[in-house]
């Protein structure tokens, strides 16, 4: 086999072609390149290293996105409660309904996580709207209590409430 190898290397140096046997070809092929198994092992190791590098980055991104959505929903709940409280104080006629309130013929209702004003999208990220009347001993309405909760998706639901007393 050594003689064979020397003859093949010599023919390659001088750029001559000789008829060579299968054993000689196998001897030359064994000296260059990688086997399929070696390539698969290297690709597996590269994949493992990349997953170790990128998994904390992906986790951080997902966590950031969830926190941003939660903060946005909380801000929307605050905006809605402040707006409705002001509108209740200025309203002459108030009708409380399930998941809705009507103030001087303007209807506010929550449907599929959105607060609608007169059928138009008004504020997103609202999970529920509860409106209840506060009555005195003589069954006269003396106030309105509203509760607004952030849209689901988080383990802890964020809820704000406001009580407006009528003069």
mmCIF file with all atom_site columns, C-alpha atoms in Angstrom:
data_model
loop_
_atom_site.group_PDB
_atom_site.id
_atom_site.type_symbol
_atom_site.label_atom_id
_atom_site.label_alt_id
_atom_site.label_comp_id
_atom_site.label_asym_id
_atom_site.label_entity_id
_atom_site.label_seq_id
_atom_site.pdbx_PDB_ins_code
_atom_site.Cartn_x
_atom_site.Cartn_y
_atom_site.Cartn_z
_atom_site.occupancy
_atom_site.B_iso_or_equiv
_atom_site.pdbx_formal_charge
_atom_site.auth_seq_id
_atom_site.auth_comp_id
_atom_site.auth_asym_id
_atom_site.auth_atom_id
_atom_site.pdbx_PDB_model_num
ATOM 1   C CA . UNK A 1 1   ? 0.000   0.000  0.000   1.00 0.00 ? 1   UNK A CA 1
ATOM 2   C CA . UNK A 1 2   ? 2.881   2.383  0.657   1.00 0.00 ? 2   UNK A CA 1
ATOM 3   C CA . UNK A 1 3   ? 4.190   1.694  -2.819  1.00 0.00 ? 3   UNK A CA 1
ATOM 4   C CA . UNK A 1 4   ? 0.731   2.387  -4.163  1.00 0.00 ? 4   UNK A CA 1
ATOM 5   C CA . UNK A 1 5   ? 0.495   5.664  -2.321  1.00 0.00 ? 5   UNK A CA 1
ATOM 6   C CA . UNK A 1 6   ? 3.889   6.787  -3.556  1.00 0.00 ? 6   UNK A CA 1
ATOM 7   C CA . UNK A 1 7   ? 2.943   5.976  -7.143  1.00 0.00 ? 7   UNK A CA 1
ATOM 8   C CA . UNK A 1 8   ? -0.331  7.932  -6.856  1.00 0.00 ? 8   UNK A CA 1
ATOM 9   C CA . UNK A 1 9   ? 1.356   10.937 -5.264  1.00 0.00 ? 9   UNK A CA 1
ATOM 10  C CA . UNK A 1 10  ? 4.044   10.858 -7.957  1.00 0.00 ? 10  UNK A CA 1
ATOM 11  C CA . UNK A 1 11  ? 1.449   10.760 -10.726 1.00 0.00 ? 11  UNK A CA 1
ATOM 12  C CA . UNK A 1 12  ? -0.397  13.669 -9.135  1.00 0.00 ? 12  UNK A CA 1
ATOM 13  C CA . UNK A 1 13  ? 2.860   15.681 -8.961  1.00 0.00 ? 13  UNK A CA 1
ATOM 14  C CA . UNK A 1 14  ? 3.684   15.147 -12.602 1.00 0.00 ? 14  UNK A CA 1
ATOM 15  C CA . UNK A 1 15  ? 0.059   15.472 -13.709 1.00 0.00 ? 15  UNK A CA 1
ATOM 16  C CA . UNK A 1 16  ? -0.003  12.078 -15.343 1.00 0.00 ? 16  UNK A CA 1
ATOM 17  C CA . UNK A 1 17  ? -2.859  9.658  -15.204 1.00 0.00 ? 17  UNK A CA 1
ATOM 18  C CA . UNK A 1 18  ? -2.459  5.984  -14.540 1.00 0.00 ? 18  UNK A CA 1
ATOM 19  C CA . UNK A 1 19  ? -5.025  3.322  -14.138 1.00 0.00 ? 19  UNK A CA 1
ATOM 20  C CA . UNK A 1 20  ? -5.306  2.794  -10.418 1.00 0.00 ? 20  UNK A CA 1
ATOM 21  C CA . UNK A 1 21  ? -7.085  0.085  -8.472  1.00 0.00 ? 21  UNK A CA 1
ATOM 22  C CA . UNK A 1 22  ? -9.994  0.487  -6.023  1.00 0.00 ? 22  UNK A CA 1
ATOM 23  C CA . UNK A 1 23  ? -7.633  -0.018 -3.060  1.00 0.00 ? 23  UNK A CA 1
ATOM 24  C CA . UNK A 1 24  ? -5.438  2.830  -4.236  1.00 0.00 ? 24  UNK A CA 1
ATOM 25  C CA . UNK A 1 25  ? -8.451  5.141  -4.611  1.00 0.00 ? 25  UNK A CA 1
ATOM 26  C CA . UNK A 1 26  ? -9.641  4.245  -1.102  1.00 0.00 ? 26  UNK A CA 1
ATOM 27  C CA . UNK A 1 27  ? -6.179  4.972  0.295   1.00 0.00 ? 27  UNK A CA 1
ATOM 28  C CA . UNK A 1 28  ? -6.115  8.437  -1.318  1.00 0.00 ? 28  UNK A CA 1
ATOM 29  C CA . UNK A 1 29  ? -9.713  9.249  -0.336  1.00 0.00 ? 29  UNK A CA 1
ATOM 30  C CA . UNK A 1 30  ? -9.055  8.354  3.286   1.00 0.00 ? 30  UNK A CA 1
ATOM 31  C CA . UNK A 1 31  ? -6.484  11.134 3.517   1.00 0.00 ? 31  UNK A CA 1
ATOM 32  C CA . UNK A 1 32  ? -8.792  14.058 2.688   1.00 0.00 ? 32  UNK A CA 1
ATOM 33  C CA . UNK A 1 33  ? -12.249 15.401 3.692   1.00 0.00 ? 33  UNK A CA 1
ATOM 34  C CA . UNK A 1 34  ? -14.658 14.628 6.480   1.00 0.00 ? 34  UNK A CA 1
ATOM 35  C CA . UNK A 1 35  ? -17.054 11.771 6.948   1.00 0.00 ? 35  UNK A CA 1
ATOM 36  C CA . UNK A 1 36  ? -20.779 12.353 7.190   1.00 0.00 ? 36  UNK A CA 1
ATOM 37  C CA . UNK A 1 37  ? -20.722 11.328 10.850  1.00 0.00 ? 37  UNK A CA 1
ATOM 38  C CA . UNK A 1 38  ? -18.090 13.954 11.633  1.00 0.00 ? 38  UNK A CA 1
ATOM 39  C CA . UNK A 1 39  ? -20.163 16.638 9.897   1.00 0.00 ? 39  UNK A CA 1
ATOM 40  C CA . UNK A 1 40  ? -23.320 15.626 11.770  1.00 0.00 ? 40  UNK A CA 1
ATOM 41  C CA . UNK A 1 41  ? -21.477 15.709 15.117  1.00 0.00 ? 41  UNK A CA 1
ATOM 42  C CA . UNK A 1 42  ? -20.003 19.148 14.387  1.00 0.00 ? 42  UNK A CA 1
ATOM 43  C CA . UNK A 1 43  ? -23.385 20.534 13.285  1.00 0.00 ? 43  UNK A CA 1
ATOM 44  C CA . UNK A 1 44  ? -24.976 19.118 16.440  1.00 0.00 ? 44  UNK A CA 1
ATOM 45  C CA . UNK A 1 45  ? -22.345 20.773 18.621  1.00 0.00 ? 45  UNK A CA 1
ATOM 46  C CA . UNK A 1 46  ? -22.783 24.098 16.814  1.00 0.00 ? 46  UNK A CA 1
ATOM 47  C CA . UNK A 1 47  ? -26.560 23.870 17.306  1.00 0.00 ? 47  UNK A CA 1
ATOM 48  C CA . UNK A 1 48  ? -26.104 23.147 21.008  1.00 0.00 ? 48  UNK A CA 1
ATOM 49  C CA . UNK A 1 49  ? -23.757 26.096 21.498  1.00 0.00 ? 49  UNK A CA 1
ATOM 50  C CA . UNK A 1 50  ? -26.076 28.455 19.591  1.00 0.00 ? 50  UNK A CA 1
ATOM 51  C CA . UNK A 1 51  ? -29.097 27.350 21.617  1.00 0.00 ? 51  UNK A CA 1
ATOM 52  C CA . UNK A 1 52  ? -27.167 27.974 24.845  1.00 0.00 ? 52  UNK A CA 1
ATOM 53  C CA . UNK A 1 53  ? -26.244 31.463 23.631  1.00 0.00 ? 53  UNK A CA 1
ATOM 54  C CA . UNK A 1 54  ? -29.644 32.504 22.261  1.00 0.00 ? 54  UNK A CA 1
ATOM 55  C CA . UNK A 1 55  ? -32.071 30.985 24.809  1.00 0.00 ? 55  UNK A CA 1
ATOM 56  C CA . UNK A 1 56  ? -31.482 33.721 27.445  1.00 0.00 ? 56  UNK A CA 1
ATOM 57  C CA . UNK A 1 57  ? -31.876 36.382 24.754  1.00 0.00 ? 57  UNK A CA 1
ATOM 58  C CA . UNK A 1 58  ? -35.185 34.908 23.564  1.00 0.00 ? 58  UNK A CA 1
ATOM 59  C CA . UNK A 1 59  ? -36.409 34.529 27.160  1.00 0.00 ? 59  UNK A CA 1
ATOM 60  C CA . UNK A 1 60  ? -35.543 38.166 27.894  1.00 0.00 ? 60  UNK A CA 1
ATOM 61  C CA . UNK A 1 61  ? -37.365 39.343 24.778  1.00 0.00 ? 61  UNK A CA 1
ATOM 62  C CA . UNK A 1 62  ? -40.530 37.400 25.651  1.00 0.00 ? 62  UNK A CA 1
ATOM 63  C CA . UNK A 1 63  ? -40.437 38.662 29.232  1.00 0.00 ? 63  UNK A CA 1
ATOM 64  C CA . UNK A 1 64  ? -39.982 42.253 28.052  1.00 0.00 ? 64  UNK A CA 1
ATOM 65  C CA . UNK A 1 65  ? -42.912 41.909 25.658  1.00 0.00 ? 65  UNK A CA 1
ATOM 66  C CA . UNK A 1 66  ? -45.220 40.559 28.393  1.00 0.00 ? 66  UNK A CA 1
ATOM 67  C CA . UNK A 1 67  ? -44.230 43.346 30.789  1.00 0.00 ? 67  UNK A CA 1
ATOM 68  C CA . UNK A 1 68  ? -44.753 46.002 28.114  1.00 0.00 ? 68  UNK A CA 1
ATOM 69  C CA . UNK A 1 69  ? -48.229 44.647 27.372  1.00 0.00 ? 69  UNK A CA 1
ATOM 70  C CA . UNK A 1 70  ? -49.080 44.552 31.074  1.00 0.00 ? 70  UNK A CA 1
ATOM 71  C CA . UNK A 1 71  ? -47.911 48.151 31.593  1.00 0.00 ? 71  UNK A CA 1
ATOM 72  C CA . UNK A 1 72  ? -49.908 49.269 28.570  1.00 0.00 ? 72  UNK A CA 1
ATOM 73  C CA . UNK A 1 73  ? -53.062 47.585 29.905  1.00 0.00 ? 73  UNK A CA 1
ATOM 74  C CA . UNK A 1 74  ? -52.617 49.199 33.344  1.00 0.00 ? 74  UNK A CA 1
ATOM 75  C CA . UNK A 1 75  ? -52.188 52.620 31.739  1.00 0.00 ? 75  UNK A CA 1
ATOM 76  C CA . UNK A 1 76  ? -55.346 52.043 29.676  1.00 0.00 ? 76  UNK A CA 1
ATOM 77  C CA . UNK A 1 77  ? -57.322 51.084 32.790  1.00 0.00 ? 77  UNK A CA 1
ATOM 78  C CA . UNK A 1 78  ? -56.190 54.279 34.522  1.00 0.00 ? 78  UNK A CA 1
ATOM 79  C CA . UNK A 1 79  ? -57.084 56.384 31.520  1.00 0.00 ? 79  UNK A CA 1
ATOM 80  C CA . UNK A 1 80  ? -60.542 54.786 31.277  1.00 0.00 ? 80  UNK A CA 1
ATOM 81  C CA . UNK A 1 81  ? -61.341 55.181 34.989  1.00 0.00 ? 81  UNK A CA 1
ATOM 82  C CA . UNK A 1 82  ? -60.234 58.820 34.983  1.00 0.00 ? 82  UNK A CA 1
ATOM 83  C CA . UNK A 1 83  ? -62.235 59.612 31.858  1.00 0.00 ? 83  UNK A CA 1
ATOM 84  C CA . UNK A 1 84  ? -65.415 57.880 33.025  1.00 0.00 ? 84  UNK A CA 1
ATOM 85  C CA . UNK A 1 85  ? -65.185 59.458 36.481  1.00 0.00 ? 85  UNK A CA 1
ATOM 86  C CA . UNK A 1 86  ? -65.050 62.934 34.906  1.00 0.00 ? 86  UNK A CA 1
ATOM 87  C CA . UNK A 1 87  ? -67.918 62.105 32.554  1.00 0.00 ? 87  UNK A CA 1
ATOM 88  C CA . UNK A 1 88  ? -70.067 60.780 35.441  1.00 0.00 ? 88  UNK A CA 1
ATOM 89  C CA . UNK A 1 89  ? -69.486 63.983 37.408  1.00 0.00 ? 89  UNK A CA 1
ATOM 90  C CA . UNK A 1 90  ? -70.640 66.096 34.454  1.00 0.00 ? 90  UNK A CA 1
ATOM 91  C CA . UNK A 1 91  ? -73.583 63.887 33.401  1.00 0.00 ? 91  UNK A CA 1
ATOM 92  C CA . UNK A 1 92  ? -77.213 64.782 34.075  1.00 0.00 ? 92  UNK A CA 1
ATOM 93  C CA . UNK A 1 93  ? -78.578 61.306 33.336  1.00 0.00 ? 93  UNK A CA 1
ATOM 94  C CA . UNK A 1 94  ? -76.782 58.077 34.330  1.00 0.00 ? 94  UNK A CA 1
ATOM 95  C CA . UNK A 1 95  ? -77.965 54.546 33.498  1.00 0.00 ? 95  UNK A CA 1
ATOM 96  C CA . UNK A 1 96  ? -75.907 51.639 34.801  1.00 0.00 ? 96  UNK A CA 1
ATOM 97  C CA . UNK A 1 97  ? -75.942 48.388 32.844  1.00 0.00 ? 97  UNK A CA 1
ATOM 98  C CA . UNK A 1 98  ? -74.063 45.110 32.764  1.00 0.00 ? 98  UNK A CA 1
ATOM 99  C CA . UNK A 1 99  ? -70.597 45.829 31.364  1.00 0.00 ? 99  UNK A CA 1
ATOM 100 C CA . UNK A 1 100 ? -71.869 49.229 30.206  1.00 0.00 ? 100 UNK A CA 1
ATOM 101 C CA . UNK A 1 101 ? -72.874 52.694 31.361  1.00 0.00 ? 101 UNK A CA 1
ATOM 102 C CA . UNK A 1 102 ? -74.948 55.343 29.608  1.00 0.00 ? 102 UNK A CA 1
ATOM 103 C CA . UNK A 1 103 ? -74.170 58.988 30.365  1.00 0.00 ? 103 UNK A CA 1
ATOM 104 C CA . UNK A 1 104 ? -76.517 61.557 28.827  1.00 0.00 ? 104 UNK A CA 1
ATOM 105 C CA . UNK A 1 105 ? -77.361 59.165 25.952  1.00 0.00 ? 105 UNK A CA 1
ATOM 106 C CA . UNK A 1 106 ? -73.679 58.338 25.318  1.00 0.00 ? 106 UNK A CA 1
ATOM 107 C CA . UNK A 1 107 ? -73.160 54.584 25.722  1.00 0.00 ? 107 UNK A CA 1
ATOM 108 C CA . UNK A 1 108 ? -69.871 53.154 26.990  1.00 0.00 ? 108 UNK A CA 1
ATOM 109 C CA . UNK A 1 109 ? -69.527 49.371 26.871  1.00 0.00 ? 109 UNK A CA 1
ATOM 110 C CA . UNK A 1 110 ? -66.798 46.731 27.006  1.00 0.00 ? 110 UNK A CA 1
ATOM 111 C CA . UNK A 1 111 ? -66.738 44.037 24.362  1.00 0.00 ? 111 UNK A CA 1
ATOM 112 C CA . UNK A 1 112 ? -63.834 41.623 23.675  1.00 0.00 ? 112 UNK A CA 1
ATOM 113 C CA . UNK A 1 113 ? -61.285 43.647 25.644  1.00 0.00 ? 113 UNK A CA 1
ATOM 114 C CA . UNK A 1 114 ? -62.137 47.045 24.164  1.00 0.00 ? 114 UNK A CA 1
ATOM 115 C CA . UNK A 1 115 ? -64.075 49.932 25.703  1.00 0.00 ? 115 UNK A CA 1
ATOM 116 C CA . UNK A 1 116 ? -66.423 51.346 23.088  1.00 0.00 ? 116 UNK A CA 1
ATOM 117 C CA . UNK A 1 117 ? -67.923 54.830 23.121  1.00 0.00 ? 117 UNK A CA 1
ATOM 118 C CA . UNK A 1 118 ? -71.052 55.026 20.979  1.00 0.00 ? 118 UNK A CA 1
ATOM 119 C CA . UNK A 1 119 ? -69.978 51.903 19.076  1.00 0.00 ? 119 UNK A CA 1
ATOM 120 C CA . UNK A 1 120 ? -66.511 53.264 18.236  1.00 0.00 ? 120 UNK A CA 1
ATOM 121 C CA . UNK A 1 121 ? -63.309 51.776 19.664  1.00 0.00 ? 121 UNK A CA 1
ATOM 122 C CA . UNK A 1 122 ? -62.219 54.008 22.509  1.00 0.00 ? 122 UNK A CA 1
ATOM 123 C CA . UNK A 1 123 ? -59.672 52.269 24.782  1.00 0.00 ? 123 UNK A CA 1
ATOM 124 C CA . UNK A 1 124 ? -58.070 48.816 24.324  1.00 0.00 ? 124 UNK A CA 1
ATOM 125 C CA . UNK A 1 125 ? -56.954 46.380 27.015  1.00 0.00 ? 125 UNK A CA 1
ATOM 126 C CA . UNK A 1 126 ? -60.069 46.624 29.203  1.00 0.00 ? 126 UNK A CA 1
ATOM 127 C CA . UNK A 1 127 ? -61.189 43.275 30.588  1.00 0.00 ? 127 UNK A CA 1
ATOM 128 C CA . UNK A 1 128 ? -64.385 44.257 32.336  1.00 0.00 ? 128 UNK A CA 1
ATOM 129 C CA . UNK A 1 129 ? -66.470 47.222 33.373  1.00 0.00 ? 129 UNK A CA 1
ATOM 130 C CA . UNK A 1 130 ? -68.703 46.945 36.427  1.00 0.00 ? 130 UNK A CA 1
ATOM 131 C CA . UNK A 1 131 ? -71.088 49.767 37.248  1.00 0.00 ? 131 UNK A CA 1
ATOM 132 C CA . UNK A 1 132 ? -73.242 49.803 40.372  1.00 0.00 ? 132 UNK A CA 1
ATOM 133 C CA . UNK A 1 133 ? -75.461 52.370 41.975  1.00 0.00 ? 133 UNK A CA 1
ATOM 134 C CA . UNK A 1 134 ? -74.984 53.435 45.584  1.00 0.00 ? 134 UNK A CA 1
ATOM 135 C CA . UNK A 1 135 ? -78.289 53.924 47.383  1.00 0.00 ? 135 UNK A CA 1
ATOM 136 C CA . UNK A 1 136 ? -79.112 55.602 50.676  1.00 0.00 ? 136 UNK A CA 1
ATOM 137 C CA . UNK A 1 137 ? -81.519 54.339 53.368  1.00 0.00 ? 137 UNK A CA 1
ATOM 138 C CA . UNK A 1 138 ? -84.510 55.716 51.474  1.00 0.00 ? 138 UNK A CA 1
ATOM 139 C CA . UNK A 1 139 ? -83.508 53.921 48.271  1.00 0.00 ? 139 UNK A CA 1
ATOM 140 C CA . UNK A 1 140 ? -82.360 57.082 46.507  1.00 0.00 ? 140 UNK A CA 1
ATOM 141 C CA . UNK A 1 141 ? -79.300 56.964 44.325  1.00 0.00 ? 141 UNK A CA 1
ATOM 142 C CA . UNK A 1 142 ? -76.500 58.914 45.969  1.00 0.00 ? 142 UNK A CA 1
ATOM 143 C CA . UNK A 1 143 ? -73.591 57.711 43.882  1.00 0.00 ? 143 UNK A CA 1
ATOM 144 C CA . UNK A 1 144 ? -72.092 55.468 41.217  1.00 0.00 ? 144 UNK A CA 1
ATOM 145 C CA . UNK A 1 145 ? -69.284 52.975 41.737  1.00 0.00 ? 145 UNK A CA 1
ATOM 146 C CA . UNK A 1 146 ? -67.319 51.830 38.701  1.00 0.00 ? 146 UNK A CA 1
ATOM 147 C CA . UNK A 1 147 ? -64.702 49.077 38.515  1.00 0.00 ? 147 UNK A CA 1
ATOM 148 C CA . UNK A 1 148 ? -62.485 48.544 35.513  1.00 0.00 ? 148 UNK A CA 1
ATOM 149 C CA . UNK A 1 149 ? -60.105 45.600 35.174  1.00 0.00 ? 149 UNK A CA 1
ATOM 150 C CA . UNK A 1 150 ? -57.214 45.115 32.786  1.00 0.00 ? 150 UNK A CA 1
ATOM 151 C CA . UNK A 1 151 ? -57.642 42.609 29.998  1.00 0.00 ? 151 UNK A CA 1
ATOM 152 C CA . UNK A 1 152 ? -56.633 39.056 31.033  1.00 0.00 ? 152 UNK A CA 1
ATOM 153 C CA . UNK A 1 153 ? -53.354 37.383 30.081  1.00 0.00 ? 153 UNK A CA 1
ATOM 154 C CA . UNK A 1 154 ? -51.555 38.036 33.322  1.00 0.00 ? 154 UNK A CA 1
ATOM 155 C CA . UNK A 1 155 ? -51.683 35.971 36.483  1.00 0.00 ? 155 UNK A CA 1
ATOM 156 C CA . UNK A 1 156 ? -52.611 38.948 38.656  1.00 0.00 ? 156 UNK A CA 1
ATOM 157 C CA . UNK A 1 157 ? -55.534 40.959 37.375  1.00 0.00 ? 157 UNK A CA 1
ATOM 158 C CA . UNK A 1 158 ? -55.188 44.720 37.743  1.00 0.00 ? 158 UNK A CA 1
ATOM 159 C CA . UNK A 1 159 ? -58.373 46.461 38.790  1.00 0.00 ? 159 UNK A CA 1
ATOM 160 C CA . UNK A 1 160 ? -59.235 50.057 39.641  1.00 0.00 ? 160 UNK A CA 1
ATOM 161 C CA . UNK A 1 161 ? -62.436 51.385 41.109  1.00 0.00 ? 161 UNK A CA 1
ATOM 162 C CA . UNK A 1 162 ? -63.859 54.833 41.616  1.00 0.00 ? 162 UNK A CA 1
ATOM 163 C CA . UNK A 1 163 ? -66.874 56.063 43.545  1.00 0.00 ? 163 UNK A CA 1
ATOM 164 C CA . UNK A 1 164 ? -68.606 59.225 42.429  1.00 0.00 ? 164 UNK A CA 1
ATOM 165 C CA . UNK A 1 165 ? -71.204 60.765 44.746  1.00 0.00 ? 165 UNK A CA 1
ATOM 166 C CA . UNK A 1 166 ? -74.013 62.701 43.127  1.00 0.00 ? 166 UNK A CA 1
ATOM 167 C CA . UNK A 1 167 ? -74.832 66.161 44.512  1.00 0.00 ? 167 UNK A CA 1
#
